[in-house]
PDB file of C-alpha atoms in Angstrom:
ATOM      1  CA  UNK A 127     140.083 145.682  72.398  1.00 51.00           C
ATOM      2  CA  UNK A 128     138.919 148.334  70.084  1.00 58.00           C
ATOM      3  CA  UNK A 129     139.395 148.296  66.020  1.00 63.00           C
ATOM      4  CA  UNK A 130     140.410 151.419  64.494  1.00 62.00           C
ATOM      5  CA  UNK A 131     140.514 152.804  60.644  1.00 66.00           C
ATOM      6  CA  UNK A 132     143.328 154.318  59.736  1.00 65.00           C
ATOM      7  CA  UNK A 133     143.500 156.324  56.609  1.00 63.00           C
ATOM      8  CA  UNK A 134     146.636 155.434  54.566  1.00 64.00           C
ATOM      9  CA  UNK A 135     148.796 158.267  52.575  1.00 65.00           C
ATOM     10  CA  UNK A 136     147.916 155.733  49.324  1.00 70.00           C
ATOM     11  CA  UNK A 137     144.253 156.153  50.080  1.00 71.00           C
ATOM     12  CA  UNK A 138     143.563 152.615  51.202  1.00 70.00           C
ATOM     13  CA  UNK A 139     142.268 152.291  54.997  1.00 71.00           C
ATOM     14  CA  UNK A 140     143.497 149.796  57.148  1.00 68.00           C
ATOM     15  CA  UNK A 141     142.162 148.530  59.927  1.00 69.00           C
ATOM     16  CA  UNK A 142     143.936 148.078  63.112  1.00 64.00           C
ATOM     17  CA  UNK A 143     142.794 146.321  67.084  1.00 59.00           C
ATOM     18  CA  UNK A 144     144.506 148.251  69.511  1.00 60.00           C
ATOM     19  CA  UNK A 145     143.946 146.405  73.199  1.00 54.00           C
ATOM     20  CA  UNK A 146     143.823 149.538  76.131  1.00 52.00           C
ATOM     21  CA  UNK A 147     144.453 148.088  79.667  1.00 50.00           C
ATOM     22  CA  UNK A 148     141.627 148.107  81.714  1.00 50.00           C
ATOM     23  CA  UNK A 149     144.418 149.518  84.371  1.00 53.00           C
ATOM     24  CA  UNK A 150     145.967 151.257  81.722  1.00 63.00           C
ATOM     25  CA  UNK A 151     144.310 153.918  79.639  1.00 82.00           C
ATOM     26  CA  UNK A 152     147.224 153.610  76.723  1.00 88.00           C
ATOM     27  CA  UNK A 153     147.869 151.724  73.742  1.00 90.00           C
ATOM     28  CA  UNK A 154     149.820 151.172  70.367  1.00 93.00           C
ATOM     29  CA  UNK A 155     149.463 149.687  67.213  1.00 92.00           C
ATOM     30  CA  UNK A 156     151.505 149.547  63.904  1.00 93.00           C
ATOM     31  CA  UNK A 157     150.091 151.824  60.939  1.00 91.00           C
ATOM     32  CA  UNK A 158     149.737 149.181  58.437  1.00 89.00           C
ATOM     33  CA  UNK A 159     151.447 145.848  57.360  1.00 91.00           C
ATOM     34  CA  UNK A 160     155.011 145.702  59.717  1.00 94.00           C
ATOM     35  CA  UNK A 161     156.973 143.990  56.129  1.00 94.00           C
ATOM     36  CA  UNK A 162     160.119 143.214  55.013  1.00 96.00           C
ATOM     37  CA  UNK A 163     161.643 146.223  52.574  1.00 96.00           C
ATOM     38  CA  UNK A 164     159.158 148.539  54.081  1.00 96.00           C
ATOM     39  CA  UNK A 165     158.975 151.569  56.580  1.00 96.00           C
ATOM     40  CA  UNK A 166     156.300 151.063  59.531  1.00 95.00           C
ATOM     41  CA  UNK A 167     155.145 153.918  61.357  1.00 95.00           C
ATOM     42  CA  UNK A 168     153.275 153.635  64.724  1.00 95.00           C
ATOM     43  CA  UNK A 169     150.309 155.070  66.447  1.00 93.00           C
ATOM     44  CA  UNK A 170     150.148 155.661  70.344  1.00 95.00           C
ATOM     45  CA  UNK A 171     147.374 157.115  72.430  1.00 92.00           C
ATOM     46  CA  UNK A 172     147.077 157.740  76.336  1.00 93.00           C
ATOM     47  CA  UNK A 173     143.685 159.866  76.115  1.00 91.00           C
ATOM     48  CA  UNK A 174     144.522 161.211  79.952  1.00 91.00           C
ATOM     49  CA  UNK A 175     148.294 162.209  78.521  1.00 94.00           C
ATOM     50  CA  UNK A 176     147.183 165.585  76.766  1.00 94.00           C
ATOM     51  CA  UNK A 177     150.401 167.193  75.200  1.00 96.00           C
ATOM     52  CA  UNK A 178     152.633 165.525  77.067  1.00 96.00           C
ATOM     53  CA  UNK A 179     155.746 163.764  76.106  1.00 97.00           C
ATOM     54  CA  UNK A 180     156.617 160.597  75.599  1.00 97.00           C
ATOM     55  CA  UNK A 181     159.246 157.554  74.660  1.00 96.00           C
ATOM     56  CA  UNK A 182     158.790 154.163  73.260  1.00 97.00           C
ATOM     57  CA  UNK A 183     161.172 151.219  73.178  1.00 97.00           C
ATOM     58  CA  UNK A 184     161.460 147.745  71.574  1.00 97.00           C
ATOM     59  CA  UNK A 185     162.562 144.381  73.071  1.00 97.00           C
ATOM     60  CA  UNK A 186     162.779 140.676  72.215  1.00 97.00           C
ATOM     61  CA  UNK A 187     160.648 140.020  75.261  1.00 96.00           C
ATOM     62  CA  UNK A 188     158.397 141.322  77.972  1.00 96.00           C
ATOM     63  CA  UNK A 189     160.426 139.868  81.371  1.00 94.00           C
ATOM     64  CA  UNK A 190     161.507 140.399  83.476  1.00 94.00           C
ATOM     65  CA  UNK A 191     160.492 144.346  82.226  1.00 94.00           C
ATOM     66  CA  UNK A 192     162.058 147.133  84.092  1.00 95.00           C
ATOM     67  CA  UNK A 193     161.590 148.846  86.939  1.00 94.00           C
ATOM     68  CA  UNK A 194     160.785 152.503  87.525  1.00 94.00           C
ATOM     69  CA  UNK A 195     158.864 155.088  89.998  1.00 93.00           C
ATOM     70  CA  UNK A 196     155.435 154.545  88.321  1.00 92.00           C
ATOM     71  CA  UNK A 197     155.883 150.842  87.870  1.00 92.00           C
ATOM     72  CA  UNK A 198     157.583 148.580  85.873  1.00 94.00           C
ATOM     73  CA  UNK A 199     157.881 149.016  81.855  1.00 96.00           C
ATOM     74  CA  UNK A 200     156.579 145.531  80.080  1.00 96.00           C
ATOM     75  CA  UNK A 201     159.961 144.965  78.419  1.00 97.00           C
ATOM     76  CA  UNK A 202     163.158 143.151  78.815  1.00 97.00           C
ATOM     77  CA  UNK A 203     166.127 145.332  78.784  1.00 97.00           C
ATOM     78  CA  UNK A 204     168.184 143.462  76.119  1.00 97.00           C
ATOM     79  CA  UNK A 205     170.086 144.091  73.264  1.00 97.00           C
ATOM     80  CA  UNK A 206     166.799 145.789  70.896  1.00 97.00           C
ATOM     81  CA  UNK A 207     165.974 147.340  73.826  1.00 97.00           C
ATOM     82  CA  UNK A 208     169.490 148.864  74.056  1.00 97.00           C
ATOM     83  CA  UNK A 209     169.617 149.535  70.173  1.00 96.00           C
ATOM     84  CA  UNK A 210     166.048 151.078  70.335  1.00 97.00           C
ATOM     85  CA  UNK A 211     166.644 153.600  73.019  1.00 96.00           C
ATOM     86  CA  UNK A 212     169.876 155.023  71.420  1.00 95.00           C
ATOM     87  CA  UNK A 213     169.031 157.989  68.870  1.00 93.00           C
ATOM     88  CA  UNK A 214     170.108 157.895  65.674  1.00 93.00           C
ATOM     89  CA  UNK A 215     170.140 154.744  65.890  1.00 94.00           C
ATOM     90  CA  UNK A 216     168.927 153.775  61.814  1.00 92.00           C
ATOM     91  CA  UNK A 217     166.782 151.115  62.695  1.00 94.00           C
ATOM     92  CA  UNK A 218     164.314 152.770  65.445  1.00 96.00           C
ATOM     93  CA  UNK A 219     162.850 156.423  64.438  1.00 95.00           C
ATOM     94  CA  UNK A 220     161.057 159.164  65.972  1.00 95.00           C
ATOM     95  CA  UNK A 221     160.796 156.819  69.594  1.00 96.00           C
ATOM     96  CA  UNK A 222     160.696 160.166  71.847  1.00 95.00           C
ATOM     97  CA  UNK A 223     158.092 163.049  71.070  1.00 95.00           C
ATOM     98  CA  UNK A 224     155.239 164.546  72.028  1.00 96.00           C
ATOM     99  CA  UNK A 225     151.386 163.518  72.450  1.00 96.00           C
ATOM    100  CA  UNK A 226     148.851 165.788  71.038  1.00 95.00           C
ATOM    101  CA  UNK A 227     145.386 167.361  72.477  1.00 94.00           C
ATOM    102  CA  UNK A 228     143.858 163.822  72.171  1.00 92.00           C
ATOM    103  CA  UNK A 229     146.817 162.194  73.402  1.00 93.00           C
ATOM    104  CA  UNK A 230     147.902 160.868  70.174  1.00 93.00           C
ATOM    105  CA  UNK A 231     151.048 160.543  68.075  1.00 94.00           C
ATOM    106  CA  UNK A 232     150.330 159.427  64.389  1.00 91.00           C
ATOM    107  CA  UNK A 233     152.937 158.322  62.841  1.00 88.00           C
ATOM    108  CA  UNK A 234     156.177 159.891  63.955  1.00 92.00           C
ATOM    109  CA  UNK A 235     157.522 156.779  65.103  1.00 95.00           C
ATOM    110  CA  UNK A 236     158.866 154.542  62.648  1.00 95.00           C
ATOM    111  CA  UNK A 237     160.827 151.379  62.089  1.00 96.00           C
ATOM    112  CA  UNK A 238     162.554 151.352  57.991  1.00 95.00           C
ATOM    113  CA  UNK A 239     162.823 147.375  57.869  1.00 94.00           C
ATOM    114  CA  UNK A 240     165.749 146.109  55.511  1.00 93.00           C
ATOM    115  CA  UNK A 241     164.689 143.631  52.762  1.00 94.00           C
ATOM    116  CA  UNK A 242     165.770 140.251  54.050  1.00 95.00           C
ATOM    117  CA  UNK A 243     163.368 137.637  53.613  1.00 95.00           C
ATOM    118  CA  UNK A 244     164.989 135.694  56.856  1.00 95.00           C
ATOM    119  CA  UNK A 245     163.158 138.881  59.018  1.00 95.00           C
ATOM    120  CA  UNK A 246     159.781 137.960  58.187  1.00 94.00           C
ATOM    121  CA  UNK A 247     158.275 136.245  61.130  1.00 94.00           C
ATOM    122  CA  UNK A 248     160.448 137.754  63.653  1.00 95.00           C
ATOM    123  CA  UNK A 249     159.043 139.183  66.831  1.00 95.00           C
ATOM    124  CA  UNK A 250     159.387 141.899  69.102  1.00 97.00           C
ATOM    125  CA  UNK A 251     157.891 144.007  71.804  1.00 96.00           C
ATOM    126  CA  UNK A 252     157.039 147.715  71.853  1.00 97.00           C
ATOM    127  CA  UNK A 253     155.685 149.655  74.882  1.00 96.00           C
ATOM    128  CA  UNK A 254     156.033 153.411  75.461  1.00 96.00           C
ATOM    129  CA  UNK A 255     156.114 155.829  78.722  1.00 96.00           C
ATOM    130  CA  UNK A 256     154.738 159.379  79.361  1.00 96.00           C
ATOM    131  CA  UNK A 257     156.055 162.012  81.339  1.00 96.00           C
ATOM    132  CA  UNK A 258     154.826 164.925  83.346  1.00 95.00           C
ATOM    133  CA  UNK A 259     158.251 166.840  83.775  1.00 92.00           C
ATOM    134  CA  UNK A 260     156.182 168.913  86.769  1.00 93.00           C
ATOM    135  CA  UNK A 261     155.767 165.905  88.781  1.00 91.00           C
ATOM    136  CA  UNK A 262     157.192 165.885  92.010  1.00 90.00           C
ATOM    137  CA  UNK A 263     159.127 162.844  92.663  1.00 91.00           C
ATOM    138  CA  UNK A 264     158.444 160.691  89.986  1.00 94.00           C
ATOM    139  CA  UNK A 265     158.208 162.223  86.254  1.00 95.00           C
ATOM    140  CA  UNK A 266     156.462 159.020  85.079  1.00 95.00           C
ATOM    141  CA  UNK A 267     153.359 159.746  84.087  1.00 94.00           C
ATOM    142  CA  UNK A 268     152.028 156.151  82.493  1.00 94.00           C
ATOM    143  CA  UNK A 269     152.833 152.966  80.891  1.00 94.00           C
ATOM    144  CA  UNK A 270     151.682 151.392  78.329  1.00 94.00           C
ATOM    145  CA  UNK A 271     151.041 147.491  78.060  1.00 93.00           C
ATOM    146  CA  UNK A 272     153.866 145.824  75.458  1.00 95.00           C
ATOM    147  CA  UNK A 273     152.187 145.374  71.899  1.00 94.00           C
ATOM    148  CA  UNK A 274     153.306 142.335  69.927  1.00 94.00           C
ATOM    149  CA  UNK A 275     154.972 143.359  66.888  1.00 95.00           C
ATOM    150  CA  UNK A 276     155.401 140.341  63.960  1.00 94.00           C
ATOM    151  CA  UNK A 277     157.606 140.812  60.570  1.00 95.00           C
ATOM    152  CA  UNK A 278     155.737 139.876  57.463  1.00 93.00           C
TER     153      UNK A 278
END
């Protein structure tokens, strides 16, 4: 488990525990507060994933995950899972791009959350996947252990 500081646009820091897999050099963790009537934007890093590109998905729940060349992806495919994966979807933003030198993407994922009390203290699941497009065989690259996401 490591604890990062993340510098907010408002100034304020906020301090975040992102858990890498000891089998899995990846993680995630929301930028901030996930609240009600608020936008949340996410940070993923795979150090070993320079520049390469990647897509994240949400799910109620991490069985029995899904299946692929590399291994199987920590989520369930259900309905969020569904709604996540679908661009343009409104509710899910920015889940495919690009990792940076380090490995990194800051903030270009993003979920707006409406502002209905009832939301706060739901749950959900977020995991994403890399690619190497050059891959023979299987363009997986690596995947990420599901993070725990909870509504404020």
């Amino acid at each position: 488990i490591y604890f990062i500081d993340i510098q907010l646009p408002n100034g304020l820091v906020s301090t975040e525990i992102i858990s890498i897999s000891s089998v899995v050099n990846a993680g995630m963790a929301p930028i901030g507060p996930v609240r009600v009537g608020s936008t949340t934007s996410f940070y993923f890093t795979a150090p070993t994933e320079s520049f390469r590109p990647y897509a994240a998905a949400a799910a109620l729940s991490t069985v029995p995950g899904i299946p692929t060349c590399a291994g199987l992806v920590p989520l369930a495919q259900d309905a969020l899972f569904l709604i996540s994966t679908t661009p343009g979807n409104g509710y899910f933003n920015g889940m495919t791009g690009g990792l940076d030198f380090y490995g990194q993407s800051y903030g270009d994922a993003s979920v707006p959350l409406p502002n209905v009390p009832a939301l706060s203290g739901f749950a959900f699941y977020m995991a994403f996947a890399s690619f190497d497009l050059t891959a023979p065989g299987c363009p997986v690259a690596l995947i990420s252990p599901a993070t725990l996401i909870t509504i404020q």
